[in-house]
Coordinates of C-alpha atoms in Angstrom, one line a residue:
Chain A
X12 CA 89.1 81.2 106.3
X13 CA 88.8 84.9 107.2
X14 CA 92.3 85.3 108.4
X15 CA 92.6 88.6 110.2
X16 CA 89.6 90.8 110.4
X17 CA 89.5 94.4 111.7
X18 CA 86.6 96.3 112.9
X19 CA 85.7 99.0 112.0
X20 CA 87.2 99.8 108.6
X21 CA 86.7 103.5 108.9
X22 CA 85.9 106.0 111.8
X23 CA 85.9 109.6 112.5
X24 CA 86.1 110.8 116.1
X25 CA 86.3 114.1 117.9
X26 CA 89.1 115.0 120.1
X27 CA 88.5 113.6 123.6
X28 CA 86.3 110.8 122.5
X29 CA 87.0 107.2 123.2
X30 CA 86.9 104.0 121.0
X31 CA 88.1 100.4 120.7
X32 CA 89.5 98.8 117.6
X33 CA 88.9 95.0 117.4
X34 CA 91.2 92.5 115.8
X35 CA 90.0 89.0 115.4
X36 CA 92.0 86.1 113.9
X37 CA 90.8 82.5 113.2
X38 CA 94.2 80.9 112.7
X39 CA 94.8 80.0 116.3
X40 CA 97.9 82.3 116.3
X41 CA 99.7 83.0 119.4
X42 CA 101.3 86.3 118.6
X43 CA 99.2 89.5 117.7
X44 CA 100.3 93.0 116.9
X45 CA 98.9 96.5 116.5
X46 CA 100.7 99.0 114.2
X47 CA 100.0 102.5 112.9
X48 CA 101.1 103.6 109.5
X49 CA 101.6 107.4 108.8
X50 CA 102.9 109.0 105.6
X51 CA 106.7 108.7 105.4
X52 CA 107.0 106.9 108.7
X53 CA 106.4 103.2 107.7
X54 CA 104.6 100.8 110.2
X55 CA 105.4 101.5 113.9
X56 CA 104.6 98.9 116.5
X57 CA 102.1 100.2 119.2
X58 CA 101.5 97.0 121.4
X59 CA 101.7 93.4 120.9
X60 CA 100.8 90.1 122.6
X61 CA 102.6 86.8 122.8
X62 CA 99.6 84.9 124.0
X63 CA 96.2 85.0 125.7
X64 CA 96.3 87.4 128.7
X65 CA 99.6 88.9 127.9
X66 CA 100.4 92.4 126.4
X67 CA 103.7 94.3 125.8
X68 CA 104.5 97.8 124.7
X69 CA 106.0 98.4 121.3
X70 CA 107.7 101.5 119.9
X71 CA 104.8 104.1 120.2
X72 CA 102.5 102.9 123.0
X73 CA 101.6 106.2 124.6
X74 CA 97.9 107.1 124.3
X75 CA 96.8 103.5 123.7
X76 CA 95.8 100.5 125.7
X77 CA 95.3 96.9 124.8
X78 CA 93.7 93.6 126.0
X79 CA 93.9 90.0 124.9
X80 CA 91.3 88.3 127.0
X81 CA 90.7 85.6 124.4
X82 CA 93.4 84.2 122.2
X83 CA 91.6 85.1 119.0
X84 CA 90.9 88.7 119.9
X85 CA 93.2 91.7 120.3
X86 CA 91.7 95.1 121.3
X87 CA 93.3 98.5 120.8
X88 CA 91.7 101.3 122.9
X89 CA 92.1 105.0 122.7
X90 CA 90.8 106.4 126.0
X91 CA 90.9 110.1 124.9
X92 CA 91.5 110.5 121.2
X93 CA 94.0 113.2 120.0
X94 CA 94.5 114.5 116.4
X95 CA 98.0 113.0 116.5
X96 CA 96.4 109.6 116.5
X97 CA 94.9 110.2 113.1
X98 CA 96.5 107.2 111.3
X99 CA 95.8 103.9 109.5
X100 CA 95.9 101.1 112.1
X101 CA 96.9 97.6 111.0
X102 CA 96.7 94.4 113.1
X103 CA 98.8 91.3 112.4
X104 CA 99.1 87.9 113.8
X105 CA 101.6 85.0 113.6
X106 CA 102.3 81.6 114.9
X107 CA 104.4 80.7 117.9
X108 CA 106.7 78.3 116.5
X109 CA 108.9 79.6 113.6
X110 CA 107.9 77.2 110.9
X111 CA 109.4 77.9 107.5
X112 CA 107.2 79.9 105.2
X113 CA 104.6 80.8 107.7
X114 CA 104.4 84.5 107.4
X115 CA 102.8 87.3 109.4
X116 CA 99.2 87.8 108.4
X117 CA 97.7 91.4 108.3
X118 CA 94.3 92.7 108.4
X119 CA 93.0 95.3 105.8
X120 CA 93.4 98.2 108.2
X121 CA 91.4 100.8 109.9
X122 CA 91.3 104.4 108.8
X123 CA 90.9 106.6 111.8
X124 CA 90.5 110.3 111.8
X125 CA 90.4 112.5 114.9
X126 CA 89.0 116.0 114.4
Chain B
X13 CA 117.1 98.8 119.9
X14 CA 116.4 97.1 116.5
X15 CA 116.4 99.5 113.6
X16 CA 115.4 98.7 110.0
X17 CA 116.5 100.8 107.1
X18 CA 115.5 100.4 103.5
X19 CA 117.4 101.9 100.6
X20 CA 116.3 103.6 98.3
X21 CA 113.2 105.3 99.6
X22 CA 111.8 105.4 96.1
X23 CA 112.9 104.0 92.7
X24 CA 111.6 104.3 89.1
X25 CA 112.8 101.8 86.5
X26 CA 111.6 101.0 82.9
X27 CA 109.6 97.8 82.4
X28 CA 111.7 94.7 81.8
X29 CA 114.7 95.7 83.9
X30 CA 115.9 93.5 86.9
X31 CA 116.2 95.5 90.2
X32 CA 117.3 95.1 93.7
X33 CA 115.7 96.5 96.9
X34 CA 117.8 96.7 100.0
X35 CA 117.1 96.2 103.7
X36 CA 119.5 96.5 106.6
X37 CA 119.0 95.9 110.3
X38 CA 121.1 96.7 113.4
X39 CA 120.5 93.6 115.6
X40 CA 121.3 90.2 114.1
X41 CA 119.3 88.4 116.9
X42 CA 116.3 87.7 114.7
X43 CA 113.9 84.8 114.0
X44 CA 113.2 85.8 110.4
X45 CA 113.0 88.5 108.0
X46 CA 109.9 89.1 105.7
X47 CA 109.3 91.1 102.6
X48 CA 105.9 92.6 102.1
X49 CA 104.1 94.5 99.3
X50 CA 101.6 97.3 99.9
X51 CA 99.5 98.9 97.2
X52 CA 98.2 102.5 97.8
X53 CA 95.4 102.4 100.3
X54 CA 95.6 98.6 100.9
X55 CA 97.0 96.3 103.6
X56 CA 100.1 94.3 103.5
X57 CA 100.7 91.2 101.5
X58 CA 103.6 88.9 102.5
X59 CA 105.8 88.1 99.6
X60 CA 108.7 86.1 101.1
X61 CA 109.8 85.0 104.6
X62 CA 113.4 83.9 105.2
X63 CA 114.2 82.1 108.5
X64 CA 117.4 83.2 110.3
X65 CA 119.0 79.9 109.4
X66 CA 118.3 80.4 105.7
X67 CA 120.3 82.3 103.1
X68 CA 117.5 82.8 100.5
X69 CA 113.9 82.2 99.3
X70 CA 112.5 82.3 95.9
X71 CA 108.9 82.9 94.6
X72 CA 108.3 83.3 90.9
X73 CA 110.3 86.4 89.8
X74 CA 111.2 87.3 93.4
X75 CA 114.3 86.2 95.2
X76 CA 115.2 87.4 98.7
X77 CA 118.5 86.8 100.3
X78 CA 119.6 87.2 104.0
X79 CA 123.1 87.8 105.4
X80 CA 122.2 87.8 109.1
X81 CA 125.8 88.4 110.3
X82 CA 126.1 91.7 108.2
X83 CA 122.5 92.7 108.9
X84 CA 121.4 92.9 105.3
X85 CA 118.8 91.4 103.0
X86 CA 118.0 92.1 99.4
X87 CA 114.9 91.6 97.2
X88 CA 115.6 90.9 93.7
X89 CA 112.8 91.4 91.1
X90 CA 113.4 89.9 87.8
X91 CA 112.0 91.3 84.4
X92 CA 109.8 93.9 86.2
X93 CA 106.4 94.7 85.0
X94 CA 104.1 97.7 85.6
X95 CA 101.9 95.6 88.1
X96 CA 105.0 95.4 90.2
X97 CA 104.5 99.0 91.1
X98 CA 103.8 99.2 94.8
X99 CA 105.7 99.9 98.2
X100 CA 107.9 97.2 99.4
X101 CA 108.5 96.8 103.1
X102 CA 111.0 94.5 105.0
X103 CA 110.3 93.5 108.7
X104 CA 112.4 91.5 111.2
X105 CA 111.2 89.5 114.1
X106 CA 113.6 89.9 117.1
X107 CA 114.7 87.1 119.3
X108 CA 115.1 89.4 122.2
X109 CA 111.5 90.5 122.6
X110 CA 109.4 89.0 119.9
X111 CA 108.9 92.3 118.4
X112 CA 108.4 92.8 114.6
X113 CA 110.1 95.9 113.4
X114 CA 109.4 97.5 110.0
X115 CA 111.6 99.5 107.7
X116 CA 109.9 102.7 106.1
X117 CA 109.7 100.9 102.7
X118 CA 110.8 101.5 99.0
X119 CA 108.2 103.0 96.8
X120 CA 108.7 101.4 93.4
X121 CA 107.4 102.5 90.1
X122 CA 107.8 100.5 86.9
X123 CA 107.6 102.7 83.8
X124 CA 105.6 101.2 81.0

C-alpha cells in the first residue's frame, strides 16, 4: 500500500518555466489537497478537491492551477514559475466520511527551487 | 476565515518532563482536529485525530484534548524523550468549506 506518492521529489526550474507536480493516492480517498511549506509560515493550502472533477481555491492559489481528472490523481501546475514559488510542496488526501481515527495522509513532499 | 494559532512557537525542556502544546482556532464549525509531527526535512506524520464530537484521544504517551466551544486543543506529552524532538502541528477541517487549515507549529527540543 503506497499511500500518497508525490512526483518528482526534487526539481530546479528557471524563472518562467512551467511544470506539473503529480500526486497519486491508492486509498480511494475523495478529498485531496496541495500545500506549500515555507520557513516560519507553516503549511498553507494552495488548492484542494472534494472529488473527481472538482477543484477549489485555498489560502494561496495565485500562480497555480490544479486538475482532478481521475479520483486517484491531483495535479498541481505552475504555468510560469517565479522565485517566490520556491518551497516544499505537500500533497494530502482524506476520506469523505468522517470516520473516527481516519487521519489525513501526507506525501513525502516535493522540494522545488526556482532560480 | 479560519485561523489556527499554536503557542509556543518553540519549546525546550529537559528529558523526562511532561509538557503541553497548545492550539487554538477561531471558527468552531469543524469536523475534526489533527495533531501531526514533522521531523526536519521530512513529511508529516499523523499522531492523533479528534472528531468534533469527541473530547480527547490517547496514543501511548500522547493525549490530545479538544474544547470545540472555546476553540482550543492541547497535546500532552508524558515523560518526554530526546526522540520526541520535532515540530508539532495542529490542523482543523472546516465544516463550512472542507478546507484543512494548519497552525505554524511548535518546534520542540528535548534536552538529554
